[in-house]
XYZ file of C-alpha atoms in Angstrom:
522
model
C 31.685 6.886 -19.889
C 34.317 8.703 -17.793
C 33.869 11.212 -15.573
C 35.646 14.218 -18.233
C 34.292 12.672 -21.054
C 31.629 15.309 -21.713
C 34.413 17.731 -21.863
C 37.011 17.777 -24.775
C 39.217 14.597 -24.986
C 42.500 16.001 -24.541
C 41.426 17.046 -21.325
C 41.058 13.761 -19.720
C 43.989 13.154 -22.284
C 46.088 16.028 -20.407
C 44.840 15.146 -16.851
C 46.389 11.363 -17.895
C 49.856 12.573 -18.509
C 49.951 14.567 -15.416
C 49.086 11.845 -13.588
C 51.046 9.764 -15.017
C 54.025 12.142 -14.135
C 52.774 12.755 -10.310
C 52.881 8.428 -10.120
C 56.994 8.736 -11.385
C 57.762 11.111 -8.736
C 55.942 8.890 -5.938
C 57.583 5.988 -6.953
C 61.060 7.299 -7.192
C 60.579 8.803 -4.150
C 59.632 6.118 -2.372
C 62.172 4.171 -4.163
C 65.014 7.325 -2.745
C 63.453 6.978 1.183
C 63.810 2.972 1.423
C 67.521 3.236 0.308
C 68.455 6.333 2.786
C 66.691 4.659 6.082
C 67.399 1.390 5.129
C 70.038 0.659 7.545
C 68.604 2.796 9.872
C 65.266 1.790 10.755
C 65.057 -1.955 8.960
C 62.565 -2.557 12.037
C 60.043 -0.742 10.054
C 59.720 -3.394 6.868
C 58.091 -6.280 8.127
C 58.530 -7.917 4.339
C 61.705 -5.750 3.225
C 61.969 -7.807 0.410
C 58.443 -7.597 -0.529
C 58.411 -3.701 -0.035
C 61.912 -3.172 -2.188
C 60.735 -5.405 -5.117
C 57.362 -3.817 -5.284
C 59.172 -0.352 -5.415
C 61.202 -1.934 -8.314
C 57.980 -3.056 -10.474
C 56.031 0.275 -9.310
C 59.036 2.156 -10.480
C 59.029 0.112 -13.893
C 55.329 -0.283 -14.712
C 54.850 3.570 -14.125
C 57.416 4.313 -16.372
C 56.781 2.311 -19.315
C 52.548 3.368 -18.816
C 53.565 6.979 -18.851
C 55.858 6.351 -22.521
C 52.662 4.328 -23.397
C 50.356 6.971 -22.890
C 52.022 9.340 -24.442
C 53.062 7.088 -27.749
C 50.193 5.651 -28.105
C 47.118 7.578 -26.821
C 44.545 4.696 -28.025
C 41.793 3.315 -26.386
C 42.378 5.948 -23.306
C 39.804 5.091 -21.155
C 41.454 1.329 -20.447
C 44.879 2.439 -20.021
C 43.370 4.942 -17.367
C 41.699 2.229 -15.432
C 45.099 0.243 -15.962
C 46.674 2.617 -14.239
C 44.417 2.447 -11.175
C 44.558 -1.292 -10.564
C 47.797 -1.335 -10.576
C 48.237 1.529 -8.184
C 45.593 0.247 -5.935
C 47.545 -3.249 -6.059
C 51.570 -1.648 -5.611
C 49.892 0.434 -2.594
C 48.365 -3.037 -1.196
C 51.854 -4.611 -1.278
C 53.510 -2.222 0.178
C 50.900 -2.016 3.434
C 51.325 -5.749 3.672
C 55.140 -5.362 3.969
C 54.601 -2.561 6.548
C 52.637 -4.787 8.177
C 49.565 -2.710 8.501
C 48.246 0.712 7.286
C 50.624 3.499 6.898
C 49.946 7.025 7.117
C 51.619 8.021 4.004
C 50.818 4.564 1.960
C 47.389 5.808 2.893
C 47.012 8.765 1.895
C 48.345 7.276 -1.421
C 45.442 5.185 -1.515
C 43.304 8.420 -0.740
C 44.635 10.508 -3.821
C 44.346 7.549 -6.054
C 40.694 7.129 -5.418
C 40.323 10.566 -5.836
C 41.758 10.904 -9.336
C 39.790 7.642 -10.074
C 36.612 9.624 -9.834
C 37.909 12.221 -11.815
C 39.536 9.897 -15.009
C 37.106 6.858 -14.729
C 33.219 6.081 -14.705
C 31.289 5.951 -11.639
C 30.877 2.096 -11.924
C 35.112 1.633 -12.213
C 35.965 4.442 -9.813
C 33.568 2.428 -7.015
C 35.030 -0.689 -8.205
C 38.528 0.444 -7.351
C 37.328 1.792 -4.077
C 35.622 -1.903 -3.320
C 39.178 -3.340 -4.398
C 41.060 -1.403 -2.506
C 39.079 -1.712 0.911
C 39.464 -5.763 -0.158
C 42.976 -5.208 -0.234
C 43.762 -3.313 2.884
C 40.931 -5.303 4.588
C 41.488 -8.564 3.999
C 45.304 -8.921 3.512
C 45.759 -7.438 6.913
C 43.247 -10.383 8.474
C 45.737 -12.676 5.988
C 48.563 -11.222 8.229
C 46.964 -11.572 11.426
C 46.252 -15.120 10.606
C 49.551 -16.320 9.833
C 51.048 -13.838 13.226
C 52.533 -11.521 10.703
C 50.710 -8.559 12.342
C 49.227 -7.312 15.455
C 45.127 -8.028 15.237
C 45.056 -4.255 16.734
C 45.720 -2.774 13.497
C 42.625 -3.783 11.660
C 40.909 -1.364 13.329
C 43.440 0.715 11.557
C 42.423 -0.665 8.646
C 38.000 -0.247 9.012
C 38.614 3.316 9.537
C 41.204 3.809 6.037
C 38.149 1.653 4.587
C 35.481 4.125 5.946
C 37.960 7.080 4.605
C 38.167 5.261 0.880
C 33.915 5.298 1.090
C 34.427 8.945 2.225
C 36.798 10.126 -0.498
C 34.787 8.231 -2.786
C 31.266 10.352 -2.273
C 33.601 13.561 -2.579
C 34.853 12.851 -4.749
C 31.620 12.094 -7.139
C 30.257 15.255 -5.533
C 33.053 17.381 -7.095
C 32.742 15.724 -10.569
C 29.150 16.576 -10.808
C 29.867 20.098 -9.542
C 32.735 19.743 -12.359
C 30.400 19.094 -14.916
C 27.396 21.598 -13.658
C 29.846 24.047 -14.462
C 31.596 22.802 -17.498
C 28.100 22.640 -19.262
C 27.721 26.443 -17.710
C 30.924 27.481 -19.428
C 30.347 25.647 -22.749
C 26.656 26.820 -23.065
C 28.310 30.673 -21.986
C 31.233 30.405 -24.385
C 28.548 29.356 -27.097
C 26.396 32.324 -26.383
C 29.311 34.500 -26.148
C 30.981 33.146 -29.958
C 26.830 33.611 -31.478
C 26.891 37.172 -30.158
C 30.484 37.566 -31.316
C 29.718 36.304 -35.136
C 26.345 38.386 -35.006
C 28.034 41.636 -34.319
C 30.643 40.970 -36.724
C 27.755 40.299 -39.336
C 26.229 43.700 -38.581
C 29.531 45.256 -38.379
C 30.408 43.819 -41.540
C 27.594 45.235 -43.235
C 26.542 48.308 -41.925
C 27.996 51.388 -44.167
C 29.248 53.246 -41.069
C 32.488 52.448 -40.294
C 33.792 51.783 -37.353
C 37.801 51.473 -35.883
C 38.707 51.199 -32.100
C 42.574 51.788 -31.393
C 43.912 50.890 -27.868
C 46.512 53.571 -25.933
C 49.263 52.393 -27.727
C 47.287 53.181 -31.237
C 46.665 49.573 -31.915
C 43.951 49.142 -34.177
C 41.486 46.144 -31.912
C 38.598 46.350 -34.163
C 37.422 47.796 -37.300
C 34.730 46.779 -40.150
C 35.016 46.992 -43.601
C 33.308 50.358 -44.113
C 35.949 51.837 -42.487
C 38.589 50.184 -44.388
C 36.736 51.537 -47.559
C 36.921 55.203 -46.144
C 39.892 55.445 -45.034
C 41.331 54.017 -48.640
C 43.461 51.091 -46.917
C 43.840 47.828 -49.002
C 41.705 45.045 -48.822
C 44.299 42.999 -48.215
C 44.631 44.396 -44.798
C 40.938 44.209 -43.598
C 41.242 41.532 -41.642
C 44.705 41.829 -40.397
C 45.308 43.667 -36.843
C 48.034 46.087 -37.169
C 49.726 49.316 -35.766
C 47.661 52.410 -37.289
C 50.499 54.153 -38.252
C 51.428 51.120 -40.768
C 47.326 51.261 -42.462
C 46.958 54.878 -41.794
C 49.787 57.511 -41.292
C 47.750 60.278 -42.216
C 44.722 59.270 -39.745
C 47.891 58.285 -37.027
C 49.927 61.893 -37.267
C 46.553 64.068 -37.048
C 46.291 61.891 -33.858
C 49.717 62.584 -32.604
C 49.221 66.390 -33.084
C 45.404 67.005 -31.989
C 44.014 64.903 -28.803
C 40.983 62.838 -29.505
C 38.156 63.757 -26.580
C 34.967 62.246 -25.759
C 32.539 62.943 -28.229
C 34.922 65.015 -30.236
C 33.563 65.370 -34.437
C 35.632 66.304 -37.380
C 36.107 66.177 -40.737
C 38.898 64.439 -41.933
C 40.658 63.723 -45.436
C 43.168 62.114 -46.574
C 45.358 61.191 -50.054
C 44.654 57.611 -49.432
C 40.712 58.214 -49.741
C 38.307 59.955 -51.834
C 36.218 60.393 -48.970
C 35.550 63.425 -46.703
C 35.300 61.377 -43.614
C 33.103 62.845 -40.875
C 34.855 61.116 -37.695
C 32.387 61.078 -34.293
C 34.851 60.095 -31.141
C 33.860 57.485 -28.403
C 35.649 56.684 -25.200
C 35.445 52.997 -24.531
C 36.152 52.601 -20.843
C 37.350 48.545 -20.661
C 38.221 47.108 -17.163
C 42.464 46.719 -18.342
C 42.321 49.475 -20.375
C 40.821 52.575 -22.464
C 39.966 52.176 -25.891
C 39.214 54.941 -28.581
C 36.320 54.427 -31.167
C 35.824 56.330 -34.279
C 32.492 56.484 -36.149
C 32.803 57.387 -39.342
C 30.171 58.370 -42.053
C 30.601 59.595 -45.698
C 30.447 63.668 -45.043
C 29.227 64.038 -48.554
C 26.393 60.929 -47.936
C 25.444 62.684 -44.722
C 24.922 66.317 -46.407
C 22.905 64.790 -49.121
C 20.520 63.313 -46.084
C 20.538 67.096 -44.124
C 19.175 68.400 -47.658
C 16.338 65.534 -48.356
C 15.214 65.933 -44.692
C 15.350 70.062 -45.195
C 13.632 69.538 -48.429
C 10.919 67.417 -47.008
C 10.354 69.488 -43.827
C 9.985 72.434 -46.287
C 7.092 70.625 -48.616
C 5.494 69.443 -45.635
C 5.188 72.938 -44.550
C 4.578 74.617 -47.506
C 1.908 71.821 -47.792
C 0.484 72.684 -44.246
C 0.759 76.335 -45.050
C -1.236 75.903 -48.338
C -4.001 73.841 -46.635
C -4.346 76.478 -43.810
C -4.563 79.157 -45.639
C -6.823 77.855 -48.417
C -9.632 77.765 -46.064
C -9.543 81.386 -45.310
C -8.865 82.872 -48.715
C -11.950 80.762 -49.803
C -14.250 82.318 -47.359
C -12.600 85.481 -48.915
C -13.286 85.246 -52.233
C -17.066 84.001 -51.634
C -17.763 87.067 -49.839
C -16.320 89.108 -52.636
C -18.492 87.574 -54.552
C -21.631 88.537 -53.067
C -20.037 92.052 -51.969
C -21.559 93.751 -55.140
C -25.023 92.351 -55.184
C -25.407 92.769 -51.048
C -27.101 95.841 -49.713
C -25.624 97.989 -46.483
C -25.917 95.936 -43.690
C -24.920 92.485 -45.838
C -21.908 94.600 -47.180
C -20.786 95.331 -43.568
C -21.063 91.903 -42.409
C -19.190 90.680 -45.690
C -16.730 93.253 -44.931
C -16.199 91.895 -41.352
C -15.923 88.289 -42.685
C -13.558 89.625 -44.928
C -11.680 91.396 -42.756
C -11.504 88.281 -39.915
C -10.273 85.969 -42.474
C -7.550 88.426 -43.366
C -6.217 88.358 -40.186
C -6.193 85.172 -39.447
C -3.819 84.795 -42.912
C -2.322 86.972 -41.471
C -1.719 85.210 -37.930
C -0.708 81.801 -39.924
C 2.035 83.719 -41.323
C 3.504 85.500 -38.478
C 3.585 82.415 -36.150
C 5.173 80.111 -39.292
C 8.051 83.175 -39.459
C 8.367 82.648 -35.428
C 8.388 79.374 -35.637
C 11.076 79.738 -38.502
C 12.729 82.595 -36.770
C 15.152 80.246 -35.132
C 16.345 82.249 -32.524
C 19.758 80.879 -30.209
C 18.685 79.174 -27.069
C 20.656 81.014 -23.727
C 19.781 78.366 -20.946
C 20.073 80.165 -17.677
C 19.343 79.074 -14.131
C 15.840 79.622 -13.253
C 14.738 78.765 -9.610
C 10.795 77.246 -9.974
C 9.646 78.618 -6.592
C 10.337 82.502 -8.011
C 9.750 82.310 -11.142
C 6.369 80.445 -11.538
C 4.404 82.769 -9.094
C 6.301 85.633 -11.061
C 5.059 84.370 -14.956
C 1.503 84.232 -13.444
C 1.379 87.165 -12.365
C 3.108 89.236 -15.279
C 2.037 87.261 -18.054
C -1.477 85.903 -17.132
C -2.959 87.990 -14.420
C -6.035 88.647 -15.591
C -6.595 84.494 -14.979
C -4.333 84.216 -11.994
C -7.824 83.112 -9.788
C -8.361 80.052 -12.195
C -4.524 78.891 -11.663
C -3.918 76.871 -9.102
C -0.069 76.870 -8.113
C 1.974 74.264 -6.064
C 5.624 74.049 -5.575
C 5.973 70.661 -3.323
C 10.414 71.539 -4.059
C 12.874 73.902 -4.448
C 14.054 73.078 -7.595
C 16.812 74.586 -10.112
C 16.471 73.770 -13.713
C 18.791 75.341 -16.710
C 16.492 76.695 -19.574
C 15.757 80.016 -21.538
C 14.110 81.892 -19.879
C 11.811 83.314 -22.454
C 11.298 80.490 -24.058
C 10.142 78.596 -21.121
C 7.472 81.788 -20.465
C 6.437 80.775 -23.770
C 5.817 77.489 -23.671
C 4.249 77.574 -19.954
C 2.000 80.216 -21.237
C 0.535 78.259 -24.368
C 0.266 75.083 -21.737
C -1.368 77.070 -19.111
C -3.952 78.814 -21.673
C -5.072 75.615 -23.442
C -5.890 73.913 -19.873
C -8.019 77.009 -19.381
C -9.874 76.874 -22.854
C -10.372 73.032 -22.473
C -10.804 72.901 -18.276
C -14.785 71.549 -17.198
C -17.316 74.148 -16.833
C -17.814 72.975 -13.354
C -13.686 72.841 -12.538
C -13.034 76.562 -11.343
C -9.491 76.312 -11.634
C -5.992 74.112 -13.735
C -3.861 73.017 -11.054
C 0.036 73.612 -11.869
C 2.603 71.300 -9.807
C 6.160 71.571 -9.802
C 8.383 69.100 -7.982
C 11.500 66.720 -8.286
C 12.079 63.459 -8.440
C 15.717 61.916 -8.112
C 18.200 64.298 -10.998
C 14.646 65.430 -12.868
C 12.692 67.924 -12.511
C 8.854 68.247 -13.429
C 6.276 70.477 -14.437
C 2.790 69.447 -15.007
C -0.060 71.433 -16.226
C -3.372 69.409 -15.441
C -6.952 70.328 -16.355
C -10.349 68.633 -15.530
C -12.102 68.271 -19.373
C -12.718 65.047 -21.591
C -9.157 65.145 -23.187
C -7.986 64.144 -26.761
C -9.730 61.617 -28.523
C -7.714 58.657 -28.541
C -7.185 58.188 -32.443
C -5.812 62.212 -32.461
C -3.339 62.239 -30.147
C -0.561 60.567 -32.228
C -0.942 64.046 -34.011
C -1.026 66.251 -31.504
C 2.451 67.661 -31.786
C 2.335 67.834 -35.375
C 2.579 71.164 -37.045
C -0.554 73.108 -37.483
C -2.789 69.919 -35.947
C -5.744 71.835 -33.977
C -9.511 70.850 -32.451
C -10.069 75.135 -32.433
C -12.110 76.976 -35.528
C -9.493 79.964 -34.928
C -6.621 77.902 -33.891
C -3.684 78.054 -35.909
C -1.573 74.069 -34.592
C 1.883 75.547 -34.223
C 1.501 76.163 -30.126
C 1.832 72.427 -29.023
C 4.505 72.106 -31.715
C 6.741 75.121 -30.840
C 6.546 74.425 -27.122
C 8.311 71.000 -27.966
C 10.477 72.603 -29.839
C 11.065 74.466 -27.291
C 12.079 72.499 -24.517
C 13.926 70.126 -27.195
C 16.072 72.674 -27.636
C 16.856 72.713 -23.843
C 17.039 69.074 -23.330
C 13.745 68.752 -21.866
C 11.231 66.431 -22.838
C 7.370 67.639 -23.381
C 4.223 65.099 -23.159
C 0.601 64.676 -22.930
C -0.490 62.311 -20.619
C -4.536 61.209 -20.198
C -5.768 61.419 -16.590
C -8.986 59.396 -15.896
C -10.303 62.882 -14.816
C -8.957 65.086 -16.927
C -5.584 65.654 -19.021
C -1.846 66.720 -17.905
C 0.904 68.443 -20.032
C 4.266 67.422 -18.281
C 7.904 69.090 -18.882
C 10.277 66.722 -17.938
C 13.897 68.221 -17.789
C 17.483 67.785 -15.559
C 17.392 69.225 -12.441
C 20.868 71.095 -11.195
C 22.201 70.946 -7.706
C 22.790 74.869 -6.473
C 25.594 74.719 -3.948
């Protein structure tokens, strides 16, 4: 098995030619330095005629391997290790007629051992390296035998025999390295085409389209939901093209009106029957920027704003009905009995009466607040003022059970009435729910990293476990008199002011936490 052969064949098949073409150059070369300092340094050739006609065959072979090769690319792996024996033998020639190892003859030898490692097995590249040390070796104790060379240079030629062992190990080294990372790439590039063909699956069948343009208005991506919207052929789905050629109504809006980060409109055009609701999204690539539009049917997404408003209005109506049923039975029992009671039942009946009455009549005025809608005017509101200042306006006549710590100084951007609200509804229920034995709620405000926190803690048994998946939910209460919209507005609430409310269970008691952005004052 060669060393590339994990890898695809034209590799080794490209890594060949190359070769090949690096082995014409060497033996031209060589073949161009003999004939410019031949008559000048003749001393050099020890067997000129063995050096000049090995040139001549070197110069030959390598060119009619190379037109081999590249005619006939068959059974690759033996032309390869053709190619090395007879490099290894031309090389061994031409250090005989030198007389001894050469620098540059050498470090011929060195490269071809090298690419031996890289285009041949393990067993054939140490094979050539065995040859070649034979070669060097043993033809320069031939010399020395016969007084053709100086005994002195076969230490010359132990240490080119250590090199060949030397270049050898590298030489495996870097081929296993190769392949570490070859198998890295091809298992990455695998991974890479699976997520590739899975997006395109779920971009291909999601309805929402989807249409990325580059700065030049390129269109780089797009689905076929898109397509569909924006009326352009079929035909041209899969086709990348210049948006002004698949949509010159979608490509002149952009030329007159800039396209900003998180941008929406409605668009239309003659090419479509749709009202297109476009959502904008700046892609921010390492080369360049590219521009994303998200597009939805308008009329599909108006149709879902009306089922959800339609729903949210029978659940409340439902909720409403169910609260209030309770009440107006109590009512009409003690109407009932109103005739046939005598003074002091009739007052007590009329007190019943009269309780359940109001508490209709509570239901109904916090379902109208909590209907009311009213804008949200985020200001900034400095924790370390105004928390001391709410307790002391808006629940002073509890102020001793509260007990208040600020451990920062921190800014948060919120409506100001509407955080009273909800931190007076938080504040009340820890005191309704605290431990007998707990004399006061502790209140901590503090910051950690861009967020700031608010948490409301008090020291009784909690929500039962199986309850507290409800306990946001509309007119959800554990109180006789409670009416279930406080927990729900206060989310609301802070929703509408991009914080986050949620109940956390202590193992001593419970904790209400706001969770919202903190802003830097400078």
């Amino acid at each position: 098995m060669n060393a590339l052969s994990t890898s695809n064949p034209n590799t080794l098949y490209r890594l060949g030619m190359w070769y090949g073409v690096y082995r014409l150059i060497i033996s031209f070369s060589l073949m161009l330095i003999f004939f410019l300092t031949f008559h000048l340094s003749t001393s050099s050739y020890e067997h000129i005629g063995i050096y000049f006609f090995t040139l001549l065959i070197y110069s030959f072979l390598g060119t009619l391997q190379l037109l081999a090769l590249k005619l006939f690319p068959v059974a690759l792996s033996r032309q390869l290790l053709l190619i090395s024996l007879i490099d290894v033998g031309c090389y061994s020639s031409l250090t005989f007629a030198l007389g001894g190892p050469n620098l540059h003859i050498g470090l011929l030898f060195v490269i071809t051992i090298f690419i031996a490692n890289l285009l041949l097995s393990r067993s054939q590249a140490l094979g050539i390296v065995l040859i070649s040390i034979i070669a060097v070796f043993y033809l320069q104790l031939f010399g020395s035998w016969f007084a053709t060379s100086n005994l002195s240079r076969i230490g010359n030629s132990v240490l080119l025999a250590f090199l060949f062992f030397v270049v050898y190990l590298t030489g495996q080294f870097a081929v296993q390295r190769f392949r570490l990372l070859e198998h890295i790439s091809i298992t990455q590039s695998l991974e890479l085409l699976q997520l590739q063909n899975i997006n395109r699956y779920i971009l291909e069948q999601i309805d929402m389209g989807y249409l990325a343009i580059d700065e030049n208005k390129q269109v780089v991506l797009s689905n076929p939901a898109a397509y569909t919207l924006l009326g352009i052929p079929t035909l041209m789905v899969f086709r990348p093209a210049p948006l002004q050629d698949i949509q010159p109504d979608l490509y002149q809006y952009l030329e007159q009106n800039s396209a900003n980060q998180g941008e929406r409109f409605i668009f239309e055009t003659m090419q479509s029957r749709y009202s297109i609701h476009i959502r904008v999204q700046k892609l921010e690539l390492p080369q360049q920027t590219l521009t994303l539009f998200v597009m939805q049917d308008a009329q599909k997404i108006n149709q879902h704003v009306q089922q959800l408003k339609l729903a949210a209005l029978g659940q409340l109506s439902a909720s409403i009905a169910h609260e209030i049923r309770n009440p107006l039975s109590s009512i009409v029992q003690a109407n009932c009995l109103l005739s046939d009671a005598n003074t002091e039942q009739q007052q007590l009946l009329t007190a019943m009466i009269q309780k359940q009455t109001q508490r209709i009549n509570h239901i109904i005025q916090s379902t109208l607040n909590m209907a009311h809608n009213q804008a949200t005017l985020p200001i900034d509101i400095q924790l370390k003022h105004f928390l001391p200042q709410l307790i002391i306006e808006d629940l002073y006549e509890v102020h001793s059970q509260i007990l208040l710590e600020i451990r920062d100084d921190v800014f948060i951007s919120f409506d100001e009435g509407q955080l009273r609200q909800v931190l007076t509804n938080l504040i009340r229920n820890a005191l309704r729910h605290n431990a007998p034995d707990q004399p006061q709620i502790h209140v901590y405000a503090y910051q950690q990293d861009d967020y700031a926190f608010m948490d409301v803690i008090d020291f009784g048994t909690g929500i039962a476990t199986n309850r507290v998946h409800n306990l946001f939910s509309p007119f959800f209460t554990t109180e006789i008199d409670g009416t279930g919209l406080g927990l729900y507005l206060s989310r609301s609430f802070c929703e509408a002011n991009q914080a986050k409310l949620s109940y956390i269970k202590l193992q001593d008691g419970t904790c209400f936490r706001i969770e919202c952005p903190a802003i830097q004052i400078e």
